[in-house]
């Protein structure tokens, strides 16, 4: 089956992290009714797709990426009726709902796992990956992505199960056709309800045929990842994804995979039209790696490279933020309004589909909590303990956490300047960033020069100008700290100029400017200002 889903090229996706978006019943946790309350806001912003991070029943060890029941809504988020209302209310506003599909693992509270753990010979025994130990220890030395061993012992079976993430997230056995059939049935259930797309979590890791090979380093030290060495992108995984692709494509469903990309060839397999896998891929880059590499050049080369690879078919997902990364304005900018707008310009003028993460449209920044106790994320807490064990002081460790923690993106949405930022009337599950008094939706809506209103302009610009969707991309050599590129479509040429520098520099534009399409502040002759962004029509 060949994909022909041109409609996906018109999407501007807004990612909602439900726990942190809007609390309607004042229990301190965001919920589905809260999302419905804010649909008018999202429609006004101009987006036409919402990706919901998981809302399924879950013990919330990894905030929903540990699913206990694929057919139920987590109580703290509401009911199935609320979800159906969300679907229909979103539809009225021409917004589609994209669900998160977590298929590599379930929660250890999932009924399948509870049954599988009981014995070696029941219906579910082969739903997960259990192995005998060696000399009373784990069968090999793999470390999990979140630290510690990737195996946990179960007494009833006298065996160890594999978990590439937390021990509460046992990996499913995709080589068992019954597992795959259960999963496909479940996907069809949500499509029948009216869900129009899926973001598919940690999808590169499905095939575990090499799980018994020993890793060269014990555990996950020194940045070593057994997932990368033995698992990501195996041929069999691609075959499983093609089975998923058959469902998505035959039912005209949008799909984006979170992919650990091993090579250019691997990337192509995930998204080239003829490979019948996903429509787009979100390349997985852990925050720590990203922060170490961070520079405009790194960004430029990454976008350039991805563009070249997919030039002959295949579509791109563009994003600067999500729930696993620090805030873009703090990571690539300097928390200023101008840097927020500059980054927005990059996101919306690259070829592909923009993914906006909640709060970036008002310039929400990293949080700098005073103590590790204020953090919630299990990965953050594990990393903090690892830093202390590596002889960092508490202060040094906290400093690194400020930069890298996933909770930077998870602090509650800042709706107004009332207590708890209008997110809730009670103390939320994660503290509000104290800068909500200044940075909040209410004040941005009223200010024509706000980041919000700039996002609104960019989204409408993309909607009304095919050059941004279909135009070619050509990067132009430019001075360090700047990114410059041309978009070309039919006779039209737009030049995009972006500065990642906190100072004004001499800068000459070697083209005849016909018109300023958008700028975050006025262009000065032969100068480029701090974090300046320009979209210029040229001759
Ligand atoms: C990727 C998700 O984005 C992340 O939040 C989660 O912890 C892991 N996959 C495990 O599901």
Short mmCIF file of C-alpha atoms and ligand atoms in Angstrom, two decimals:
data_model
loop_
_atom_site.label_atom_id
_atom_site.label_comp_id
_atom_site.label_asym_id
_atom_site.label_seq_id
_atom_site.Cartn_x
_atom_site.Cartn_y
_atom_site.Cartn_z
CA UNK A 1 0.00 0.00 0.00
CA UNK A 2 1.45 3.35 -1.06
CA UNK A 3 0.83 6.34 1.12
CA UNK A 4 -1.09 9.23 -0.40
CA UNK A 5 -1.77 11.44 2.54
CA UNK A 6 -1.17 14.96 1.30
CA UNK A 7 -3.46 16.32 4.00
CA UNK A 8 -0.78 15.72 6.61
CA UNK A 9 1.35 18.43 5.01
CA UNK A 10 -1.13 21.03 6.23
CA UNK A 11 -0.81 20.08 9.87
CA UNK A 12 0.60 22.29 12.57
CA UNK A 13 0.81 20.04 15.61
CA UNK A 14 0.51 21.25 19.20
CA UNK A 15 1.76 18.82 21.84
CA UNK A 16 -0.12 18.72 25.13
CA UNK A 17 1.38 17.18 28.24
CA UNK A 18 -1.98 16.55 29.93
CA UNK A 19 -0.78 16.56 33.54
CA UNK A 20 0.51 20.10 33.12
CA UNK A 21 -1.92 21.76 30.72
CA UNK A 22 -5.08 22.73 32.63
CA UNK A 23 -6.66 21.35 35.79
CA UNK A 24 -10.47 21.65 35.63
CA UNK A 25 -11.39 19.90 38.90
CA UNK A 26 -8.74 21.40 41.18
CA UNK A 27 -6.91 18.27 42.23
CA UNK A 28 -3.59 19.78 41.11
CA UNK A 29 -3.36 17.61 37.98
CA UNK A 30 -4.29 18.64 34.44
CA UNK A 31 -7.17 16.77 32.80
CA UNK A 32 -9.23 16.27 29.65
CA UNK A 33 -11.96 18.73 30.65
CA UNK A 34 -9.19 21.28 31.13
CA UNK A 35 -8.04 20.65 27.57
CA UNK A 36 -11.59 21.10 26.28
CA UNK A 37 -11.78 24.45 28.12
CA UNK A 38 -8.75 25.60 26.21
CA UNK A 39 -9.69 24.45 22.70
CA UNK A 40 -10.82 27.95 21.75
CA UNK A 41 -7.39 29.21 22.72
CA UNK A 42 -5.74 26.61 20.49
CA UNK A 43 -8.08 27.33 17.61
CA UNK A 44 -7.26 31.03 17.97
CA UNK A 45 -3.56 30.21 17.86
CA UNK A 46 -4.24 28.48 14.53
CA UNK A 47 -3.04 24.91 15.11
CA UNK A 48 -5.03 22.04 13.59
CA UNK A 49 -3.72 18.95 15.40
CA UNK A 50 -3.21 18.09 19.07
CA UNK A 51 -0.76 15.37 20.09
CA UNK A 52 -1.70 14.19 23.55
CA UNK A 53 1.03 12.61 25.64
CA UNK A 54 -0.44 9.39 27.10
CA UNK A 55 -3.79 9.61 28.88
CA UNK A 56 -4.36 5.86 29.32
CA UNK A 57 -4.78 4.21 32.70
CA UNK A 58 -1.36 4.17 34.31
CA UNK A 59 0.36 4.08 37.70
CA UNK A 60 2.29 7.12 36.38
CA UNK A 61 5.78 5.91 37.23
CA UNK A 62 6.87 7.50 33.94
CA UNK A 63 3.89 9.87 33.75
CA UNK A 64 1.78 7.68 31.49
CA UNK A 65 4.52 6.10 29.37
CA UNK A 66 3.80 3.06 31.51
CA UNK A 67 0.34 1.87 30.43
CA UNK A 68 -1.76 -0.35 32.64
CA UNK A 69 -4.78 -0.55 30.36
CA UNK A 70 -4.72 0.52 26.70
CA UNK A 71 -8.54 0.74 26.64
CA UNK A 72 -9.10 2.99 29.66
CA UNK A 73 -8.53 6.65 30.46
CA UNK A 74 -6.52 7.38 33.57
CA UNK A 75 -8.92 8.47 36.29
CA UNK A 76 -7.05 11.64 37.15
CA UNK A 77 -7.50 12.77 33.52
CA UNK A 78 -11.23 12.00 33.40
CA UNK A 79 -13.43 9.42 31.70
CA UNK A 80 -13.95 7.89 28.28
CA UNK A 81 -16.94 10.19 27.94
CA UNK A 82 -14.65 13.19 28.48
CA UNK A 83 -12.35 11.84 25.81
CA UNK A 84 -15.23 11.40 23.35
CA UNK A 85 -16.25 14.99 24.08
CA UNK A 86 -12.73 16.12 23.41
CA UNK A 87 -12.80 14.37 20.04
CA UNK A 88 -16.07 15.97 19.02
CA UNK A 89 -15.25 19.43 20.41
CA UNK A 90 -11.91 19.37 18.63
CA UNK A 91 -13.57 18.24 15.40
CA UNK A 92 -15.94 21.23 15.54
CA UNK A 93 -12.84 23.40 15.45
CA UNK A 94 -11.15 21.39 12.68
CA UNK A 95 -8.54 20.07 15.05
CA UNK A 96 -7.54 16.41 14.88
CA UNK A 97 -6.45 14.37 17.90
CA UNK A 98 -3.19 12.43 17.79
CA UNK A 99 -2.69 9.89 20.57
CA UNK A 100 0.62 8.67 21.96
CA UNK A 101 1.10 4.94 21.41
CA UNK A 102 3.48 3.24 23.79
CA UNK A 103 4.12 -0.15 22.21
CA UNK A 104 7.61 -1.15 23.25
CA UNK A 105 6.57 -1.76 26.86
CA UNK A 106 3.60 -1.68 29.21
CA UNK A 107 3.37 -0.97 32.91
CA UNK A 108 4.23 -3.81 35.27
CA UNK A 109 0.65 -3.30 36.51
CA UNK A 110 -0.78 -4.32 33.11
CA UNK A 111 -2.87 -7.49 33.44
CA UNK A 112 -0.70 -9.20 30.81
CA UNK A 113 2.39 -8.68 32.92
CA UNK A 114 0.72 -9.66 36.15
CA UNK A 115 -0.33 -12.96 34.53
CA UNK A 116 3.00 -13.45 32.75
CA UNK A 117 4.84 -13.05 36.04
CA UNK A 118 2.88 -15.88 37.66
CA UNK A 119 4.24 -18.83 35.70
CA UNK A 120 6.08 -20.04 32.62
CA UNK A 121 3.08 -21.70 31.05
CA UNK A 122 0.00 -19.57 30.97
CA UNK A 123 -1.57 -17.64 28.09
CA UNK A 124 0.55 -14.55 28.82
CA UNK A 125 3.86 -16.20 29.75
CA UNK A 126 5.36 -15.31 26.41
CA UNK A 127 4.05 -11.73 26.21
CA UNK A 128 7.24 -10.31 27.73
CA UNK A 129 10.92 -11.20 27.59
CA UNK A 130 11.87 -13.48 30.47
CA UNK A 131 15.23 -15.24 30.60
CA UNK A 132 16.99 -17.53 33.05
CA UNK A 133 19.77 -15.98 35.09
CA UNK A 134 23.45 -16.93 34.90
CA UNK A 135 25.14 -17.97 38.15
CA UNK A 136 22.32 -16.48 40.18
CA UNK A 137 22.65 -13.14 38.40
CA UNK A 138 21.13 -11.32 35.43
CA UNK A 139 21.57 -13.18 32.11
CA UNK A 140 23.84 -10.36 30.88
CA UNK A 141 25.07 -6.92 31.81
CA UNK A 142 22.72 -4.51 30.07
CA UNK A 143 21.85 -1.20 31.68
CA UNK A 144 18.46 0.48 31.32
CA UNK A 145 18.02 3.89 29.69
CA UNK A 146 16.98 5.30 33.06
CA UNK A 147 19.98 3.83 34.93
CA UNK A 148 20.49 0.56 36.81
CA UNK A 149 20.14 -2.90 35.31
CA UNK A 150 17.82 -3.62 32.38
CA UNK A 151 16.70 -6.89 34.04
CA UNK A 152 14.60 -7.53 37.09
CA UNK A 153 14.13 -10.84 38.85
CA UNK A 154 10.72 -12.46 39.33
CA UNK A 155 10.63 -15.09 42.03
CA UNK A 156 7.55 -16.97 40.77
CA UNK A 157 9.30 -17.77 37.49
CA UNK A 158 12.83 -17.77 38.85
CA UNK A 159 13.67 -15.63 35.82
CA UNK A 160 14.58 -12.09 34.85
CA UNK A 161 12.52 -9.84 32.57
CA UNK A 162 13.94 -7.21 30.24
CA UNK A 163 13.09 -3.52 30.62
CA UNK A 164 14.97 -1.04 28.47
CA UNK A 165 13.43 1.75 30.56
CA UNK A 166 12.32 1.63 34.24
CA UNK A 167 11.75 -1.71 35.95
CA UNK A 168 8.07 -0.78 36.04
CA UNK A 169 8.10 -0.74 32.20
CA UNK A 170 8.62 -4.36 31.07
CA UNK A 171 9.33 -4.78 27.34
CA UNK A 172 6.72 -6.55 25.27
CA UNK A 173 7.71 -9.56 23.20
CA UNK A 174 6.96 -8.44 19.65
CA UNK A 175 8.08 -11.76 18.20
CA UNK A 176 4.91 -13.23 19.70
CA UNK A 177 2.24 -12.81 17.06
CA UNK A 178 -0.50 -12.77 19.73
CA UNK A 179 1.05 -9.65 21.23
CA UNK A 180 1.09 -7.97 17.85
CA UNK A 181 -2.52 -8.90 17.20
CA UNK A 182 -3.59 -7.49 20.56
CA UNK A 183 -1.77 -4.25 19.79
CA UNK A 184 -3.29 -3.93 16.30
CA UNK A 185 -6.77 -4.57 17.69
CA UNK A 186 -6.22 -1.82 20.24
CA UNK A 187 -5.01 0.67 17.61
CA UNK A 188 -8.13 0.01 15.53
CA UNK A 189 -10.26 0.62 18.63
CA UNK A 190 -8.94 4.18 18.92
CA UNK A 191 -9.19 4.81 15.18
CA UNK A 192 -12.84 3.68 15.27
CA UNK A 193 -13.43 6.28 17.96
CA UNK A 194 -12.20 9.05 15.69
CA UNK A 195 -8.53 9.41 16.56
CA UNK A 196 -6.77 10.62 13.39
CA UNK A 197 -3.14 10.12 14.19
CA UNK A 198 -0.53 8.53 16.43
CA UNK A 199 2.85 9.49 17.79
CA UNK A 200 4.55 6.15 18.37
CA UNK A 201 6.88 6.00 21.36
CA UNK A 202 10.38 4.45 21.43
CA UNK A 203 9.55 2.48 18.32
CA UNK A 204 13.07 1.61 17.21
CA UNK A 205 13.47 -0.97 19.95
CA UNK A 206 10.84 -3.60 19.12
CA UNK A 207 13.09 -6.44 17.99
CA UNK A 208 15.07 -8.00 20.84
CA UNK A 209 16.75 -10.91 19.08
CA UNK A 210 20.18 -9.68 20.20
CA UNK A 211 19.22 -9.17 23.84
CA UNK A 212 21.47 -11.97 25.11
CA UNK A 213 24.70 -10.49 23.73
CA UNK A 214 26.96 -8.97 26.36
CA UNK A 215 27.57 -5.24 26.34
CA UNK A 216 31.23 -4.11 26.35
CA UNK A 217 30.59 -1.99 29.46
CA UNK A 218 28.63 -3.03 32.50
CA UNK A 219 25.38 -1.11 32.84
CA UNK A 220 24.87 2.21 31.15
CA UNK A 221 28.08 3.92 32.17
CA UNK A 222 30.03 6.32 29.99
CA UNK A 223 27.02 7.07 27.84
CA UNK A 224 27.05 3.49 26.54
CA UNK A 225 23.68 2.32 25.28
CA UNK A 226 22.88 -1.34 24.55
CA UNK A 227 19.77 -0.06 22.76
CA UNK A 228 21.97 1.66 20.24
CA UNK A 229 24.47 -1.18 19.95
CA UNK A 230 22.11 -4.13 19.67
CA UNK A 231 18.56 -3.03 19.19
CA UNK A 232 17.70 0.20 17.42
CA UNK A 233 16.76 -0.11 13.78
CA UNK A 234 17.03 -3.89 13.39
CA UNK A 235 15.52 -5.20 10.17
CA UNK A 236 12.83 -7.11 12.04
CA UNK A 237 11.77 -3.91 13.80
CA UNK A 238 11.30 -2.28 10.42
CA UNK A 239 9.13 -5.24 9.40
CA UNK A 240 6.97 -4.80 12.49
CA UNK A 241 6.65 -1.09 11.73
CA UNK A 242 5.49 -1.97 8.22
CA UNK A 243 2.67 -3.95 9.83
CA UNK A 244 1.76 -0.82 11.79
CA UNK A 245 2.11 1.20 8.58
CA UNK A 246 -0.45 -1.04 6.92
CA UNK A 247 -3.01 -0.07 9.52
CA UNK A 248 -2.15 3.63 9.47
CA UNK A 249 -2.02 3.93 5.72
CA UNK A 250 -5.03 1.81 4.88
CA UNK A 251 -7.11 3.83 7.34
CA UNK A 252 -5.70 7.23 6.30
CA UNK A 253 -4.16 7.87 9.70
CA UNK A 254 -1.28 10.25 10.38
CA UNK A 255 1.76 8.68 12.04
CA UNK A 256 4.98 9.99 13.51
CA UNK A 257 7.52 7.65 15.06
CA UNK A 258 9.91 8.51 17.85
CA UNK A 259 12.94 6.94 16.24
CA UNK A 260 16.46 6.30 17.39
CA UNK A 261 18.11 6.83 14.03
CA UNK A 262 21.20 4.69 13.40
CA UNK A 263 22.16 5.87 9.93
CA UNK A 264 20.87 7.73 6.88
CA UNK A 265 19.61 4.45 5.44
CA UNK A 266 17.78 3.71 8.66
CA UNK A 267 16.18 7.19 8.63
CA UNK A 268 14.97 6.65 5.08
CA UNK A 269 13.37 3.35 5.98
CA UNK A 270 11.31 5.01 8.68
CA UNK A 271 9.92 7.77 6.52
CA UNK A 272 10.47 7.34 2.80
CA UNK A 273 7.10 7.14 1.12
CA UNK A 274 7.71 3.77 -0.51
CA UNK A 275 8.87 2.09 2.68
CA UNK A 276 5.33 2.24 4.09
CA UNK A 277 6.36 2.90 7.68
CA UNK A 278 5.72 6.36 9.18
CA UNK A 279 4.76 9.71 7.69
CA UNK A 280 7.40 11.43 9.78
CA UNK A 281 10.02 10.66 12.38
CA UNK A 282 10.96 12.48 15.57
CA UNK A 283 14.63 11.66 16.01
CA UNK A 284 15.39 10.78 19.59
CA UNK A 285 18.19 12.83 21.12
CA UNK A 286 18.63 12.69 24.90
CA UNK A 287 18.88 16.18 26.50
CA UNK A 288 22.34 15.55 27.90
CA UNK A 289 23.73 14.76 24.46
CA UNK A 290 22.02 17.73 22.93
CA UNK A 291 23.30 20.19 25.52
CA UNK A 292 26.85 18.99 24.99
CA UNK A 293 26.58 19.61 21.25
CA UNK A 294 24.58 22.74 21.29
CA UNK A 295 25.51 25.41 18.72
CA UNK A 296 23.76 27.05 15.78
CA UNK A 297 26.11 25.10 13.53
CA UNK A 298 24.96 21.84 15.04
CA UNK A 299 21.35 22.83 14.45
CA UNK A 300 22.06 23.98 10.92
CA UNK A 301 23.92 20.80 10.02
CA UNK A 302 21.21 18.64 11.54
CA UNK A 303 18.40 20.31 9.62
CA UNK A 304 20.46 20.43 6.44
CA UNK A 305 21.34 16.77 6.68
CA UNK A 306 17.77 15.67 7.37
CA UNK A 307 16.56 17.76 4.45
CA UNK A 308 19.04 16.18 2.04
CA UNK A 309 18.22 12.64 3.16
CA UNK A 310 14.50 13.03 2.59
CA UNK A 311 14.68 15.19 -0.51
CA UNK A 312 13.31 12.49 -2.76
CA UNK A 313 10.18 11.54 -0.87
CA UNK A 314 9.40 11.55 2.81
CA UNK A 315 8.29 14.38 5.03
CA UNK A 316 9.93 15.94 8.06
CA UNK A 317 8.76 16.63 11.60
CA UNK A 318 10.34 19.83 12.90
CA UNK A 319 10.51 20.50 16.61
CA UNK A 320 12.72 22.29 19.06
CA UNK A 321 10.96 21.20 22.25
CA UNK A 322 8.99 18.36 23.72
CA UNK A 323 8.30 16.84 27.14
CA UNK A 324 11.73 15.15 27.19
CA UNK A 325 13.82 18.24 26.58
CA UNK A 326 14.66 21.48 28.33
CA UNK A 327 12.80 24.57 27.11
CA UNK A 328 14.02 25.76 23.72
CA UNK A 329 14.17 29.44 24.73
CA UNK A 330 16.58 28.53 27.56
CA UNK A 331 18.54 25.93 25.58
CA UNK A 332 19.12 27.78 22.32
CA UNK A 333 18.16 31.33 23.33
CA UNK A 334 18.61 33.57 26.37
CA UNK A 335 15.05 33.49 27.76
CA UNK A 336 14.30 36.78 25.99
CA UNK A 337 11.22 37.52 23.89
CA UNK A 338 13.38 38.14 20.83
CA UNK A 339 15.11 34.77 21.12
CA UNK A 340 11.70 33.07 21.52
CA UNK A 341 10.51 34.68 18.31
CA UNK A 342 13.72 33.88 16.47
CA UNK A 343 13.40 30.18 17.34
CA UNK A 344 9.76 30.22 16.29
CA UNK A 345 10.84 31.60 12.92
CA UNK A 346 13.20 28.67 12.46
CA UNK A 347 10.53 26.14 13.41
CA UNK A 348 7.88 27.44 11.03
CA UNK A 349 10.01 28.22 7.99
CA UNK A 350 11.78 24.88 7.57
CA UNK A 351 10.30 22.36 5.15
CA UNK A 352 8.13 19.92 7.08
CA UNK A 353 5.52 19.99 9.81
CA UNK A 354 6.01 22.23 12.84
CA UNK A 355 5.46 20.64 16.26
CA UNK A 356 4.80 23.26 18.93
CA UNK A 357 5.18 22.11 22.53
CA UNK A 358 2.77 23.62 25.07
CA UNK A 359 4.03 26.86 26.53
CA UNK A 360 6.71 27.56 23.94
CA UNK A 361 4.19 29.84 22.20
CA UNK A 362 4.33 32.17 25.22
CA UNK A 363 8.06 31.80 25.80
CA UNK A 364 7.98 29.53 28.87
CA UNK A 365 11.51 29.00 30.20
CA UNK A 366 13.34 26.32 32.16
CA UNK A 367 12.52 26.01 35.85
CA UNK A 368 15.28 26.33 38.38
CA UNK A 369 13.93 24.50 41.43
CA UNK A 370 15.92 24.99 44.65
CA UNK A 371 16.13 21.35 45.61
CA UNK A 372 15.99 17.91 43.99
CA UNK A 373 12.88 17.23 46.10
CA UNK A 374 10.93 19.66 43.95
CA UNK A 375 11.56 17.52 40.87
CA UNK A 376 9.24 14.67 39.89
CA UNK A 377 10.78 12.99 36.83
CA UNK A 378 12.28 9.57 37.51
CA UNK A 379 15.01 10.08 34.92
CA UNK A 380 16.01 13.37 36.58
CA UNK A 381 16.16 11.72 40.00
CA UNK A 382 18.20 8.78 38.72
CA UNK A 383 20.58 11.11 36.93
CA UNK A 384 20.99 13.21 40.10
CA UNK A 385 21.96 10.10 42.12
CA UNK A 386 24.36 9.11 39.35
CA UNK A 387 25.98 12.57 39.50
CA UNK A 388 26.40 12.34 43.27
CA UNK A 389 27.92 8.88 42.90
CA UNK A 390 30.34 10.34 40.35
CA UNK A 391 31.60 12.66 43.08
CA UNK A 392 29.78 15.83 42.07
CA UNK A 393 28.68 18.02 44.97
CA UNK A 394 24.95 18.57 45.54
CA UNK A 395 25.29 22.11 44.14
CA UNK A 396 27.08 20.90 41.01
CA UNK A 397 24.56 18.14 40.48
CA UNK A 398 21.60 20.50 40.87
CA UNK A 399 23.19 22.89 38.41
CA UNK A 400 23.34 20.12 35.81
CA UNK A 401 19.74 19.15 36.61
CA UNK A 402 18.66 22.76 36.00
CA UNK A 403 20.06 22.47 32.49
CA UNK A 404 18.95 18.99 31.55
CA UNK A 405 15.85 17.94 33.50
CA UNK A 406 12.76 16.84 31.62
CA UNK A 407 10.74 18.68 34.28
CA UNK A 408 11.84 21.94 32.65
CA UNK A 409 9.19 21.21 30.05
CA UNK A 410 6.66 19.76 32.47
CA UNK A 411 6.01 22.61 34.89
CA UNK A 412 2.36 23.73 34.70
CA UNK A 413 1.15 25.88 31.85
CA UNK A 414 1.11 29.56 32.74
CA UNK A 415 -2.37 30.84 31.91
CA UNK A 416 -2.51 34.05 33.97
CA UNK A 417 -0.95 35.79 36.95
CA UNK A 418 -3.30 34.42 39.62
CA UNK A 419 -1.98 32.00 42.23
CA UNK A 420 -0.75 28.74 40.61
CA UNK A 421 -0.76 30.55 37.25
CA UNK A 422 -4.42 29.83 36.52
CA UNK A 423 -3.47 26.19 35.95
CA UNK A 424 -5.27 25.07 39.12
CA UNK A 425 -6.70 26.52 42.31
CA UNK A 426 -4.56 24.21 44.44
CA UNK A 427 -0.85 23.49 44.61
CA UNK A 428 -0.06 21.52 41.43
CA UNK A 429 1.76 18.19 41.23
CA UNK A 430 4.85 20.07 40.04
CA UNK A 431 5.62 23.63 41.11
CA UNK A 432 4.75 26.50 38.81
CA UNK A 433 7.69 28.47 37.46
CA UNK A 434 7.76 31.71 39.55
CA UNK A 435 8.09 33.75 36.36
CA UNK A 436 4.37 33.10 35.63
CA UNK A 437 3.69 36.58 37.01
CA UNK A 438 5.32 37.96 33.89
CA UNK A 439 5.10 35.12 31.37
CA UNK A 440 1.49 34.00 30.95
CA UNK A 441 -1.14 33.54 28.25
CA UNK A 442 -3.39 36.33 29.47
CA UNK A 443 -0.77 39.03 29.20
CA UNK A 444 0.51 37.68 25.87
CA UNK A 445 -2.93 37.67 24.27
CA UNK A 446 -3.27 41.37 25.05
CA UNK A 447 0.12 42.35 23.76
CA UNK A 448 0.46 42.69 19.96
CA UNK A 449 4.24 42.24 20.25
CA UNK A 450 4.10 39.05 22.30
CA UNK A 451 5.66 35.74 21.37
CA UNK A 452 2.13 34.32 21.20
CA UNK A 453 1.03 36.81 18.57
CA UNK A 454 4.22 36.13 16.62
CA UNK A 455 3.44 32.37 16.62
CA UNK A 456 -0.05 33.18 15.43
CA UNK A 457 1.36 35.16 12.52
CA UNK A 458 3.82 32.40 11.60
CA UNK A 459 1.13 29.72 11.66
CA UNK A 460 -1.10 31.76 9.41
CA UNK A 461 1.84 32.59 7.15
CA UNK A 462 2.48 28.89 6.64
CA UNK A 463 -1.19 28.21 6.00
CA UNK A 464 -1.39 30.87 3.31
CA UNK A 465 1.95 30.45 1.55
CA UNK A 466 2.79 27.24 -0.26
CA UNK A 467 6.44 28.28 -0.37
CA UNK A 468 6.73 27.38 3.32
CA UNK A 469 5.19 23.95 2.76
CA UNK A 470 6.59 22.95 -0.60
CA UNK A 471 9.47 25.30 -1.35
CA UNK A 472 13.03 23.99 -1.78
CA UNK A 473 15.57 24.71 0.91
CA UNK A 474 19.09 25.97 0.38
CA UNK A 475 21.41 26.91 3.23
CA UNK A 476 23.67 29.91 2.63
CA UNK A 477 27.12 30.19 4.22
CA UNK A 478 26.99 32.89 6.87
CA UNK A 479 28.98 34.16 9.84
CA UNK A 480 29.27 32.06 12.98
CA UNK A 481 26.24 32.19 15.22
CA UNK A 482 23.83 32.81 12.36
CA UNK A 483 21.68 30.56 10.19
CA UNK A 484 20.62 31.77 6.75
CA UNK A 485 18.59 29.91 4.17
CA UNK A 486 16.53 30.36 1.06
CA UNK A 487 13.13 28.89 0.40
CA UNK A 488 12.25 28.77 -3.31
CA UNK A 489 8.91 27.92 -4.86
CA UNK A 490 8.01 28.59 -8.50
CA UNK A 491 9.20 32.19 -9.07
CA UNK A 492 9.15 33.18 -5.42
CA UNK A 493 12.21 33.37 -3.15
CA UNK A 494 12.20 33.96 0.59
CA UNK A 495 15.36 34.51 2.56
CA UNK A 496 15.37 33.59 6.24
CA UNK A 497 18.05 35.18 8.43
CA UNK A 498 18.46 34.14 12.06
CA UNK A 499 20.91 35.25 14.69
CA UNK A 500 21.72 33.08 17.70
CA UNK A 501 23.98 35.77 19.15
CA UNK A 502 23.35 37.99 22.13
CA UNK A 503 24.91 41.00 20.41
CA UNK A 504 24.63 43.07 17.25
CA UNK A 505 27.03 42.18 14.43
CA UNK A 506 27.97 43.62 11.05
CA UNK A 507 26.00 41.72 8.47
CA UNK A 508 25.41 42.27 4.80
CA UNK A 509 22.46 40.86 2.94
CA UNK A 510 23.64 40.17 -0.61
CA UNK A 511 20.19 40.12 -2.16
CA UNK A 512 17.79 42.74 -3.36
CA UNK A 513 14.95 42.82 -0.86
CA UNK A 514 11.47 43.09 -2.35
CA UNK A 515 9.49 42.93 0.85
CA UNK A 516 9.83 42.19 4.55
CA UNK A 517 7.45 39.27 5.17
CA UNK A 518 8.05 39.07 8.93
CA UNK A 519 10.67 40.28 11.40
CA UNK A 520 10.93 40.13 15.17
CA UNK A 521 12.19 43.72 15.11
CA UNK A 522 13.11 46.14 12.34
CA UNK A 523 16.04 45.48 10.06
CA UNK A 524 18.97 47.92 10.24
CA UNK A 525 21.20 48.39 7.24
CA UNK A 526 24.35 46.25 7.30
CA UNK A 527 23.64 45.02 10.83
CA UNK A 528 22.06 41.99 12.36
CA UNK A 529 20.73 42.50 15.87
CA UNK A 530 20.83 40.20 18.87
CA UNK A 531 18.60 37.15 18.23
CA UNK A 532 17.16 38.89 15.20
CA UNK A 533 14.89 36.98 12.82
CA UNK A 534 13.93 38.09 9.32
CA UNK A 535 11.84 36.58 6.57
CA UNK A 536 12.47 38.60 3.41
CA UNK A 537 11.10 38.23 -0.07
CA UNK A 538 13.99 38.76 -2.45
CA UNK A 539 14.47 39.18 -6.20
C1 LIG B 1 10.07 8.35 25.14
C2 LIG B 1 9.10 9.27 25.83
O1 LIG B 1 9.02 10.47 25.12
C3 LIG B 1 9.62 9.44 27.24
O2 LIG B 1 8.93 10.46 27.94
C4 LIG B 1 9.51 8.10 27.94
O3 LIG B 1 10.09 8.20 29.22
C5 LIG B 1 10.24 6.99 27.16
N1 LIG B 1 10.00 7.06 25.75
C6 LIG B 1 9.78 5.64 27.64
O4 LIG B 1 8.48 5.38 27.21
#
